Coordinates of N, CA and C in Angstrom, one line a residue:
X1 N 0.8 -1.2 0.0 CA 0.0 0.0 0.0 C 0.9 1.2 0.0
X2 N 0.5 2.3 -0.4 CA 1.0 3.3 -0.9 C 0.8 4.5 -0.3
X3 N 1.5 5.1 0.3 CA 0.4 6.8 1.1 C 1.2 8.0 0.2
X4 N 0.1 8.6 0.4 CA 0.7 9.7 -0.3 C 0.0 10.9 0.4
X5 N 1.0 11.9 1.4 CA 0.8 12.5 2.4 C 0.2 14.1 1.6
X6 N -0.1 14.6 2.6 CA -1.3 16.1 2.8 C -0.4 17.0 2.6
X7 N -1.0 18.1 2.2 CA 0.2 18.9 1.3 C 1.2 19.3 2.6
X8 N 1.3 18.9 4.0 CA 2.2 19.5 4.9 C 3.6 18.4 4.7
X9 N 3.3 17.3 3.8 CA 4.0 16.6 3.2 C 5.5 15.6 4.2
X10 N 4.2 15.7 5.0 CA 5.0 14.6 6.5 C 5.1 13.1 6.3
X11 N 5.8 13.3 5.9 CA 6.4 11.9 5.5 C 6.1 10.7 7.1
X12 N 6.6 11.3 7.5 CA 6.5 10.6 8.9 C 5.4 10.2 9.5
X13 N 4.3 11.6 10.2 CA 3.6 11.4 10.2 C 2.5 10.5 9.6
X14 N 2.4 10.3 8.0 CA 1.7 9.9 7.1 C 1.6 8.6 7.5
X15 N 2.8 7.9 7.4 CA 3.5 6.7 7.5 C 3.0 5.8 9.2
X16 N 3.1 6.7 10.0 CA 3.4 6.0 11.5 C 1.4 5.8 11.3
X17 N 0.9 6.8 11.1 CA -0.7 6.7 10.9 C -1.2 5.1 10.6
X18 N -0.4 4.8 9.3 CA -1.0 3.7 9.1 C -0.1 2.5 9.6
X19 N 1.1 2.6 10.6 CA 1.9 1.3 10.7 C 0.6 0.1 11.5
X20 N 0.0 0.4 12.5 CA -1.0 -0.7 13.0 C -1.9 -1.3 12.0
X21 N -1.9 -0.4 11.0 CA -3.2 -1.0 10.6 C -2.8 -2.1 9.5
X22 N -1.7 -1.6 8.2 CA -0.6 -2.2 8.1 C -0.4 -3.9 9.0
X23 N 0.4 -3.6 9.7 CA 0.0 -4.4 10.9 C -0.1 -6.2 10.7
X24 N -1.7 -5.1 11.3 CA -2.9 -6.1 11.3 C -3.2 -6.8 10.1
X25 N -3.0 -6.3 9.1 CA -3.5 -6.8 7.8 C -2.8 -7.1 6.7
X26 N -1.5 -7.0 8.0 CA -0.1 -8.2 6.7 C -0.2 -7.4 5.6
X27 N 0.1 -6.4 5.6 CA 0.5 -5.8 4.2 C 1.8 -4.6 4.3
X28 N 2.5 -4.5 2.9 CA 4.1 -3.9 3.3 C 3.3 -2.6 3.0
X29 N 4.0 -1.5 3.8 CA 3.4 0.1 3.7 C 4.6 0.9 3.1
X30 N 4.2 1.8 2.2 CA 5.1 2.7 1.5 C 4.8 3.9 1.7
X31 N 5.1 5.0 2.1 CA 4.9 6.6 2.2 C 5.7 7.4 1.0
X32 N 4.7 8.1 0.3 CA 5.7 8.9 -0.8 C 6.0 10.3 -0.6
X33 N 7.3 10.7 -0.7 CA 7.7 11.8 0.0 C 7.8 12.5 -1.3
X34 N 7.9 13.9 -1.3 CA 7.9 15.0 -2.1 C 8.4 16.1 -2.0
X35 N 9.5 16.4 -1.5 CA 10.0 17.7 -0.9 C 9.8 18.7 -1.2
X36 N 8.7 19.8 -0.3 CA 8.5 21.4 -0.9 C 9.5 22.1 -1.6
X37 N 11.0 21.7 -1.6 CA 11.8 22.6 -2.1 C 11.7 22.4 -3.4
X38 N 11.7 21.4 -4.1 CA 11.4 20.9 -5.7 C 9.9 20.6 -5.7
X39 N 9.2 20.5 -4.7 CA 7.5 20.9 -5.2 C 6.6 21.5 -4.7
X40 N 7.0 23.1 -4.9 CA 6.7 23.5 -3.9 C 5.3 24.1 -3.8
X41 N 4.1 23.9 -4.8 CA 3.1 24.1 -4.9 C 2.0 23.3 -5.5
X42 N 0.7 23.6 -5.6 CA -0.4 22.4 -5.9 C -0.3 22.1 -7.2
X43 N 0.3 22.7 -8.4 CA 0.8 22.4 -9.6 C 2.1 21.8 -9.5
X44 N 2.4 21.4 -8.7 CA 3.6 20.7 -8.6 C 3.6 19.2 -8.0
X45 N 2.6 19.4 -7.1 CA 2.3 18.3 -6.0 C 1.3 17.6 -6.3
X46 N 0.0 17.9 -5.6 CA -1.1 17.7 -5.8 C -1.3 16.9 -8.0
X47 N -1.5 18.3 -8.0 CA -1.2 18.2 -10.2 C -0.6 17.4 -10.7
X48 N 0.7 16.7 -10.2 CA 1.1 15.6 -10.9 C 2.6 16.5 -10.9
X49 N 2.5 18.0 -11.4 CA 3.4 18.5 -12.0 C 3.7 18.5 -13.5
X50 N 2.3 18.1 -14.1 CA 1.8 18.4 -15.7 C 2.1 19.4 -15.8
X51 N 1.4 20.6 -15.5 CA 1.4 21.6 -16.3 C 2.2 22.5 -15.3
X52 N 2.9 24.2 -15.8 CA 3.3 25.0 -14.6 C 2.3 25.2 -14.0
X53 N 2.7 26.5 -13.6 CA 1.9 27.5 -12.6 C 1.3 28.4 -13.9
X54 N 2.2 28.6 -14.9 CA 1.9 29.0 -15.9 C 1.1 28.8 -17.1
X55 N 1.0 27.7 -16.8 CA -0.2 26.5 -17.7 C 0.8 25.8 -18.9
X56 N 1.6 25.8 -18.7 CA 2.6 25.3 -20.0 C 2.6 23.7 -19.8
X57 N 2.5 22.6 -20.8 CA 2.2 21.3 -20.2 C 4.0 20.9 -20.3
X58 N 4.0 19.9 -19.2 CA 5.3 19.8 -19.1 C 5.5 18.2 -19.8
X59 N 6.6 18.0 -19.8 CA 6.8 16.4 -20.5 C 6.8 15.5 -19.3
X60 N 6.3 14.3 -19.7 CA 6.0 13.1 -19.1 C 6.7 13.0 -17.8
X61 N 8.1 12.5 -18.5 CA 9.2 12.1 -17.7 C 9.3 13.3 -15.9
X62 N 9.0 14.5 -16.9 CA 9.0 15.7 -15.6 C 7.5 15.5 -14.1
X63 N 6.7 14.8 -15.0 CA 6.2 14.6 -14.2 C 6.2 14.2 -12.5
X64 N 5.3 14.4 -11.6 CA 5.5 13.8 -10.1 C 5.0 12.7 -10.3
X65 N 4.0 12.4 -11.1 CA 2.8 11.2 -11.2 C 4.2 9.8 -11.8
X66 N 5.3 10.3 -12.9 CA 5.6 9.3 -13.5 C 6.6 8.9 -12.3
X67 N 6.6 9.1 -11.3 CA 7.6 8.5 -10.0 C 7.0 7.3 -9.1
X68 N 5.3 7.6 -9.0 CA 5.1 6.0 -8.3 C 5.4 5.1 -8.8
X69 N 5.1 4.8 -10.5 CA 5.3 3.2 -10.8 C 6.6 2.6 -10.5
X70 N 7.9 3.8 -11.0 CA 9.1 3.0 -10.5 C 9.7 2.9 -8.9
X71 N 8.9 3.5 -8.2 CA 9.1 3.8 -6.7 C 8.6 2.0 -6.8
X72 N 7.1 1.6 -7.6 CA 6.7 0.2 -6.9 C 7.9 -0.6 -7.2
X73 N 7.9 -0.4 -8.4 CA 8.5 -1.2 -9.4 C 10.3 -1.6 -8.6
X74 N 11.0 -0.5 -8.4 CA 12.1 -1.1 -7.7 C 11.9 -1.7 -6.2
X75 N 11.2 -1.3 -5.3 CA 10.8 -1.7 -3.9 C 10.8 -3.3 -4.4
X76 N 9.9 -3.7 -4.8 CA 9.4 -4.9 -5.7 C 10.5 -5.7 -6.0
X77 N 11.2 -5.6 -7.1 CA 12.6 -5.8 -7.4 C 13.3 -6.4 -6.2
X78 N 14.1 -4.8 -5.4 CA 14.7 -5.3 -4.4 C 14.3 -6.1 -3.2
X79 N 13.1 -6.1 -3.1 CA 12.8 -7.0 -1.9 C 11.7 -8.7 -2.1
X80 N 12.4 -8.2 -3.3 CA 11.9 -9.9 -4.5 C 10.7 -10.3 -4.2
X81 N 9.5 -9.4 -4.3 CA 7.8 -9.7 -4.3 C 7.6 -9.8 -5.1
X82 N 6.3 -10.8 -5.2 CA 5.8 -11.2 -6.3 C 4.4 -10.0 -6.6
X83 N 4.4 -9.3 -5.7 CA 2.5 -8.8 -6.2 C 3.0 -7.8 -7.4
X84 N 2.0 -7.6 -8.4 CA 1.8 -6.9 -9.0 C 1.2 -5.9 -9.8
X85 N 0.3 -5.7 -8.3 CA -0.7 -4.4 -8.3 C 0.0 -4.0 -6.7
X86 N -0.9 -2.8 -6.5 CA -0.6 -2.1 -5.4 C -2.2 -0.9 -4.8
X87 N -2.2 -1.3 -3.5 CA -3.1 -0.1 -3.0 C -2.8 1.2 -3.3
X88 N -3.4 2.5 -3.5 CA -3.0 3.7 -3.3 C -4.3 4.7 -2.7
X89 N -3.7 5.4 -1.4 CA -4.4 5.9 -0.7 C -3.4 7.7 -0.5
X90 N -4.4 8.8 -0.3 CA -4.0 9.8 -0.2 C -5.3 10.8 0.3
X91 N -5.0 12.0 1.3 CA -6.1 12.4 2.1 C -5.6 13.9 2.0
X92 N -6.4 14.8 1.9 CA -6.9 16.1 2.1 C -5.9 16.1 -0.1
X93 N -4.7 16.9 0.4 CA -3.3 17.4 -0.9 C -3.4 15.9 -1.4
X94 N -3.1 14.8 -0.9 CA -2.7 13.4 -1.2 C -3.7 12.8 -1.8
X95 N -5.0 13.4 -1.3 CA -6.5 12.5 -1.9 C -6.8 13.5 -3.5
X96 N -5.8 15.0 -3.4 CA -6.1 15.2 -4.7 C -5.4 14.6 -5.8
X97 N -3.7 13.8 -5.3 CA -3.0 13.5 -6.0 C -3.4 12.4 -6.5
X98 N -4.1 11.6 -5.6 CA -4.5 10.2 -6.1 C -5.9 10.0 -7.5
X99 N -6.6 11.2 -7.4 CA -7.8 10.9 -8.4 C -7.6 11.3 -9.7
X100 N -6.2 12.2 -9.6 CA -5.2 12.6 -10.8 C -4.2 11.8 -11.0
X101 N -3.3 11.2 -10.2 CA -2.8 10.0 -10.4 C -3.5 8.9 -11.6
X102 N -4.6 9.0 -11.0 CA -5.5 8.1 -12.0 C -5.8 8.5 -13.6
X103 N -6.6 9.6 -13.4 CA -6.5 10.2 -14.5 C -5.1 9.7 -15.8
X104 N -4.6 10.4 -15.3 CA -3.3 10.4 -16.0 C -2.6 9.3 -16.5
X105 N -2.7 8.2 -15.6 CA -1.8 6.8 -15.4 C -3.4 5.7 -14.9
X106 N -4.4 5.7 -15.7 CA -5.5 4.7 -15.7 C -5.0 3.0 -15.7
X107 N -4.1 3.2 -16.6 CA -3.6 1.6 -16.9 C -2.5 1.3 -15.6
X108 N -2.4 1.7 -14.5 CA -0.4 1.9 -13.5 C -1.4 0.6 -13.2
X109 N -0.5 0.1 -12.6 CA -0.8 -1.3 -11.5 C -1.4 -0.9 -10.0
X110 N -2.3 0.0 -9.9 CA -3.3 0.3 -8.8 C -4.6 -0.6 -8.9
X111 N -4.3 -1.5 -8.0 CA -5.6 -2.5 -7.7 C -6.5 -1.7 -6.9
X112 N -6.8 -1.1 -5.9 CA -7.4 0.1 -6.2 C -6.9 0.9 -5.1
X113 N -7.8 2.7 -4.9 CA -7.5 3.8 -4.7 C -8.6 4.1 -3.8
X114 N -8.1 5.1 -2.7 CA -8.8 6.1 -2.1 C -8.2 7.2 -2.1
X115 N -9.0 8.3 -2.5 CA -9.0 9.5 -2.8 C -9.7 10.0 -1.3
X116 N -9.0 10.6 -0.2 CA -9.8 10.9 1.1 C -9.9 12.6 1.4
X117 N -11.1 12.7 1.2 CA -11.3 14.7 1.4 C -10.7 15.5 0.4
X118 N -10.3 14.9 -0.4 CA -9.5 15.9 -2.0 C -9.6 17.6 -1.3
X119 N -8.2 18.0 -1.4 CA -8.6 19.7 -1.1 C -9.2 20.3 -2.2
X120 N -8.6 20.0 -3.1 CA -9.7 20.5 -4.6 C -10.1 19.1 -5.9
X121 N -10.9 19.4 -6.6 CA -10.5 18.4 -8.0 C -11.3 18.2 -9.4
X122 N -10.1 17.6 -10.0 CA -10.1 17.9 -11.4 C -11.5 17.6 -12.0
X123 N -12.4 18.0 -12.6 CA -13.4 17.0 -12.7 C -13.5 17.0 -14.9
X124 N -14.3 16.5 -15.1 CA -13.9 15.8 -16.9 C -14.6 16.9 -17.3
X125 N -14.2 17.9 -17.7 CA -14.8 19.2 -18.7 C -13.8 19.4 -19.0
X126 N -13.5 20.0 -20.0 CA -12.4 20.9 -21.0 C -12.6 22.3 -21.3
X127 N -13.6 22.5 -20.9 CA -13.9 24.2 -20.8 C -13.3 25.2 -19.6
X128 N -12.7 24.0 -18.9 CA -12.0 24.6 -16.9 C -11.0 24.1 -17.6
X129 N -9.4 25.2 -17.1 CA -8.7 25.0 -17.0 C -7.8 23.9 -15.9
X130 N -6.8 22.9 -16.2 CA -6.5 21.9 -15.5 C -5.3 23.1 -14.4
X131 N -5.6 22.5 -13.4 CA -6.3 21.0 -12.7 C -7.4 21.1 -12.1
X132 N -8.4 22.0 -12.2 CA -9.8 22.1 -11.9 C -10.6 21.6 -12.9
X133 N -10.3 21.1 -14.2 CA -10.8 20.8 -15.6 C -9.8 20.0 -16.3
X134 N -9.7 19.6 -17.2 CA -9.0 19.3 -18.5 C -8.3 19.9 -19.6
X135 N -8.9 21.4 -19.7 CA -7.9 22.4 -20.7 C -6.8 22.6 -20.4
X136 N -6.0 22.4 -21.8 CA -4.5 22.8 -21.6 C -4.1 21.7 -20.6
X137 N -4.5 20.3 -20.9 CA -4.1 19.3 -20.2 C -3.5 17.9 -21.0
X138 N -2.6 17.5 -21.3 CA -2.5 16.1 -22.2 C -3.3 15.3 -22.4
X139 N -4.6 15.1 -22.3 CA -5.7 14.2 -21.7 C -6.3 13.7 -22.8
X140 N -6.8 12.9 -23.1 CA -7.4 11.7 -24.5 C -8.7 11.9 -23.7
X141 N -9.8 11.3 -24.6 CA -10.9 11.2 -24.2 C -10.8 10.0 -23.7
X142 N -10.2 8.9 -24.3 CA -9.7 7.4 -24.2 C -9.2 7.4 -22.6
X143 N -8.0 8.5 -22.1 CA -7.9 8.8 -20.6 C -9.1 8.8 -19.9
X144 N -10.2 9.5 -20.3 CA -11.2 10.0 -19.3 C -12.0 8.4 -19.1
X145 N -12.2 7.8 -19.8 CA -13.1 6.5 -19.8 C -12.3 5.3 -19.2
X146 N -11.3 5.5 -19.4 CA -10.6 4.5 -19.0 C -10.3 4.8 -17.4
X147 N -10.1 5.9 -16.7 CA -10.0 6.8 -15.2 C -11.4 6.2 -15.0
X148 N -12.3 6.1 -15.7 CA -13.9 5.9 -15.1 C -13.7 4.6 -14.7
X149 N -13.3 3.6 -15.2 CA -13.0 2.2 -15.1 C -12.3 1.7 -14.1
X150 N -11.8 2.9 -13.4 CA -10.4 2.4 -12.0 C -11.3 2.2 -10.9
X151 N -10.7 1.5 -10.3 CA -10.8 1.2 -8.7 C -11.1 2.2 -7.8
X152 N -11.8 3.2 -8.1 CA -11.7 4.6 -7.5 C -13.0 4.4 -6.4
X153 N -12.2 5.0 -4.7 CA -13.1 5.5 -3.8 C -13.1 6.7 -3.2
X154 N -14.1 7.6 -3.8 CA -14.0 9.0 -2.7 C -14.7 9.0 -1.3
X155 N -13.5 9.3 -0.3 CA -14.1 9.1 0.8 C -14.3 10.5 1.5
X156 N -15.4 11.0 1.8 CA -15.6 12.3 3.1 C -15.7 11.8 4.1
X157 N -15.0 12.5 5.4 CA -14.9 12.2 6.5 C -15.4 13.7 7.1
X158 N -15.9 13.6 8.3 CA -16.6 14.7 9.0 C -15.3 15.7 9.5
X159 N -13.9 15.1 9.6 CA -13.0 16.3 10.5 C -12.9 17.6 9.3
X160 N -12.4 18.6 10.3 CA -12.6 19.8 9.2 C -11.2 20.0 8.5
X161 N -11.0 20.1 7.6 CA -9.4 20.3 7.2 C -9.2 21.7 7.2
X162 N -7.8 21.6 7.1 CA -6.6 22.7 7.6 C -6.7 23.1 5.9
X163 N -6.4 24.6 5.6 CA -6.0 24.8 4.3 C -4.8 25.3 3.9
X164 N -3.8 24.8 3.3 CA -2.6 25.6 3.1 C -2.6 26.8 2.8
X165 N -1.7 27.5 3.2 CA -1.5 29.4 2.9 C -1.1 29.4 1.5
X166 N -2.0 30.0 0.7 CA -1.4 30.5 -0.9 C -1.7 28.8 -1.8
X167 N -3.2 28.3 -1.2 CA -3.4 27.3 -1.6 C -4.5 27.1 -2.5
X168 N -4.6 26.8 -3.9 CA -5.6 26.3 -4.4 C -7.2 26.2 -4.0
X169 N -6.8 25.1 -3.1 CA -7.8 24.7 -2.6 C -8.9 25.8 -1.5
X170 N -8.2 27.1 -1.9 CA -8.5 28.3 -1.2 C -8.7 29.6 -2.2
X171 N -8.7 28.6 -3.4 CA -9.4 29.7 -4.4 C -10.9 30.0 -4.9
X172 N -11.2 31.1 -5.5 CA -12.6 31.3 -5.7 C -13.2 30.5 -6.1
X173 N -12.6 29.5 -7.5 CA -13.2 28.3 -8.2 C -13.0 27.1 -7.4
X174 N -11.9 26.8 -6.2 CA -12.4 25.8 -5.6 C -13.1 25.8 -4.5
X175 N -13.9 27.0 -4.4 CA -15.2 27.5 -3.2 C -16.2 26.7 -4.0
X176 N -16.2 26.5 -5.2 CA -17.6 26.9 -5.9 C -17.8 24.8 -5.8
X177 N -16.8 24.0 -6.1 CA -16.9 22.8 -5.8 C -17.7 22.1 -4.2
X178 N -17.6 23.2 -3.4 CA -18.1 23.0 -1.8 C -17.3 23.4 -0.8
X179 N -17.7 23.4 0.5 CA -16.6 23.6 1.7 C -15.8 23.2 2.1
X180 N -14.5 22.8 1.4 CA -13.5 21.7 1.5 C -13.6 20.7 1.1
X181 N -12.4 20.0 1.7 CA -13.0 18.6 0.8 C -13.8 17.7 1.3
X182 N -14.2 17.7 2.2 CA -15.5 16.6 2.7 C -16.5 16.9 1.3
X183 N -16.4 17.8 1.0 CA -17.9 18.1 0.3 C -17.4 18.1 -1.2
X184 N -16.0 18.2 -1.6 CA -15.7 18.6 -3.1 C -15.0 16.8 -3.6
X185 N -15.1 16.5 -2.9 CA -14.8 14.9 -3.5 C -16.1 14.2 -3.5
X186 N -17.5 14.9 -2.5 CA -18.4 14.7 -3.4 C -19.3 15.2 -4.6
X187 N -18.8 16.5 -4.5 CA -18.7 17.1 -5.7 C -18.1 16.2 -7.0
X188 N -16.9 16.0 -7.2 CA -16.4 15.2 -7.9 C -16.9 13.9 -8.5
X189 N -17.6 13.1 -7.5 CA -18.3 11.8 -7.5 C -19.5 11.7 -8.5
X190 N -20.1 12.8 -8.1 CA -21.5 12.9 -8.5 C -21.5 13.8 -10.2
X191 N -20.8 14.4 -10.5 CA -20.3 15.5 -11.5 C -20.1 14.6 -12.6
X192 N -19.1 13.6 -12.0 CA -18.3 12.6 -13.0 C -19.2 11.1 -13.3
X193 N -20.3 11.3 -12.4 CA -21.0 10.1 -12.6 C -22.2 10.5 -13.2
X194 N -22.8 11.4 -13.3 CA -23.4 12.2 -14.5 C -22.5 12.6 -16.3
X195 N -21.5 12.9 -16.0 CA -20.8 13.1 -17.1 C -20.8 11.5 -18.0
X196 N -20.6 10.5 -16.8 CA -20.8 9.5 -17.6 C -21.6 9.0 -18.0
X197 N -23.0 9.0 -17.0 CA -24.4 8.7 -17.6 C -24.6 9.8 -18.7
X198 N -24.3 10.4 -19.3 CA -24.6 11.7 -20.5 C -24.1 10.7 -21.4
X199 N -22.4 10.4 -21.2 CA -21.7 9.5 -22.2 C -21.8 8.0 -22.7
X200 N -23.2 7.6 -21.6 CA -23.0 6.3 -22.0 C -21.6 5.4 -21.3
X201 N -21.4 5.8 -20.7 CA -19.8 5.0 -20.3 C -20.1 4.3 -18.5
X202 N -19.5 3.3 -18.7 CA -19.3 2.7 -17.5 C -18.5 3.4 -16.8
X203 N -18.9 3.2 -15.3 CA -17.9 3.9 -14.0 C -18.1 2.9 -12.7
X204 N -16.8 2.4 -12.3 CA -16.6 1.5 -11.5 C -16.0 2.7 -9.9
X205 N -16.5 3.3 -10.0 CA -15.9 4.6 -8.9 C -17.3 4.1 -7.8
X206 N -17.1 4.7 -6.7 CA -17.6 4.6 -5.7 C -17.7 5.5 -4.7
X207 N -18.3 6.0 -3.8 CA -18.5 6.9 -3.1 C -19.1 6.5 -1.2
X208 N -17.7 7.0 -0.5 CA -17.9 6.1 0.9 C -18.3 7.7 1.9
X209 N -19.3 8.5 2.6 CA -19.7 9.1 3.6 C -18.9 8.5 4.8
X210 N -18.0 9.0 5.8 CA -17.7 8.0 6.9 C -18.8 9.0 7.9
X211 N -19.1 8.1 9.0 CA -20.0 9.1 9.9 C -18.9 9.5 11.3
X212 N -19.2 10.8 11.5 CA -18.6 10.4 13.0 C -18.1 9.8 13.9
X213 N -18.3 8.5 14.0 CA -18.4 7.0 14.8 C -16.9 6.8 14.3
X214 N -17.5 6.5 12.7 CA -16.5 5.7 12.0 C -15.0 6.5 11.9
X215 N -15.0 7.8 12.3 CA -13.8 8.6 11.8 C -13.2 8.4 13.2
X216 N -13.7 8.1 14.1 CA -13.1 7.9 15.3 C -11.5 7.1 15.4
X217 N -10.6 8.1 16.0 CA -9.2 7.7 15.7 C -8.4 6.0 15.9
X218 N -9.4 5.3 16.8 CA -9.2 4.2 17.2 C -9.4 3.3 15.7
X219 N -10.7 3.9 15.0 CA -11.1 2.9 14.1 C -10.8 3.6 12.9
X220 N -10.9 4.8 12.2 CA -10.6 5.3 11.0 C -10.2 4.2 10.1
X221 N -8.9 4.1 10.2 CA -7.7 3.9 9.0 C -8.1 2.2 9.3
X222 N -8.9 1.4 9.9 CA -9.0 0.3 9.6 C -11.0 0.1 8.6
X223 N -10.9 0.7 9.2 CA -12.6 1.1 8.1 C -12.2 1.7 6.9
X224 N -11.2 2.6 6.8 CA -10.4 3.3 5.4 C -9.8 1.9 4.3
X225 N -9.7 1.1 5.3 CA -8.8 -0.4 4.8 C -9.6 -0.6 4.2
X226 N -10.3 -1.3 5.0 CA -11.5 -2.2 4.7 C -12.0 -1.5 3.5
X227 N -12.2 -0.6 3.2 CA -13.2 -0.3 1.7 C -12.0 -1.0 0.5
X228 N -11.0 -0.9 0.7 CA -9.8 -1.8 -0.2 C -10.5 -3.3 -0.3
X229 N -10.7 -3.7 0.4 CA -11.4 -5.5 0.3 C -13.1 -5.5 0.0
X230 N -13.5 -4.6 -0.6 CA -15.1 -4.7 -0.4 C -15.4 -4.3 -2.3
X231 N -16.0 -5.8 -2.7 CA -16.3 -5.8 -4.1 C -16.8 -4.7 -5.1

């Protein structure tokens, strides 16, 4: 399993969160780190690091997104495992990277994904500039249907998030998605799941409400699991 930490970009923290639960459920845990100094904003982080700040699309290779597969891919290698998929989970900055991770990389070896409280997100129009949209984004339509097809769970949880200073997710157009992300990843859910009933297209995505009870720190991140094993 894979974390991919909140734009405060704690590696540590991110990581120790899930060691019990890990744990319990015999599985190897990976934390992906990203250092503010080389990424130091939501077009850098969150975005994949597609496009600048300036909207200019960048090449593949520059990407943040093209770094999980060979993060799996050598871990794997070196420590001579046979699996060849992988969980991917990411919450508030991390839950935005993960539904764009997808986007982008539909076919990566993610058996599946949680996308948890997204601070903002991309949703499938071309008329919004990316990363709130698809313009001025490398994106195939062939991408967008095939992203519908992933393993995808958007989860809201009742805690309130923190917003980064000079953050996206604190702009006028990501007000207009809802009050953070408890409410813009269901924004996202429902947006994209209309866009597909318009298209005719299948969507294997999913959409998990946690209640209060469930966000409780004792149980969280093993109820967060658990949506990973549930058909």
């Amino acid at each position: 399993m894979i974390v991919v930490p909140g734009g405060d970009r704690d590696v540590q923290a991110s990581h120790s969160k899930w060691i019990e639960t890990a744990k319990k459920n015999k599985i190897i845990l990976l934390t992906f780190g990203a250092r503010k100094k080389y990424f130091p904003d939501d077009y850098s982080y969150s975005s994949g690091r597609v496009v600048s700040r300036q909207g200019h699309a960048l090449h593949q290779n520059q990407w943040l997104f093209s770094a999980i597969e060979p993060l799996f891919i050598d871990f794997k290698i070196k420590n001579k495992l046979k699996q060849d998929k992988f969980y991917l989970l990411g919450e508030n900055e991390g839950g935005g990277f993960v539904h764009r991770y997808l986007l982008f990389n539909p076919k990566s070896p993610v058996l599946k994904a949680l996308a948890i409280n997204p601070d903002f997100v991309t949703i499938p129009d071309k008329n919004i500039s990316y990363p709130f949209g698809l313009k001025n984004s490398p994106i195939s339509n062939k991408n967008v249907n095939d992203w519908l097809r992933c393993g995808l769970t958007i989860v809201s949880t009742p805690e309130i998030q923190t917003v980064q200073e000079n953050s996206l997710s604190n702009s006028p157009i990501a007000d207009i998605q809802g009050e953070r992300g408890k409410e813009r990843g269901e924004f996202l859910f429902n947006f994209t799941k209309n866009y597909a009933s318009k298209k005719n297209l299948k969507m294997n995505w999913s959409f998990k409400n946690l209640t209060k009870a469930e966000s409780n720190k004792t149980l969280k991140e093993q109820i967060l699991f658990n949506l990973f094993l549930e058909k």
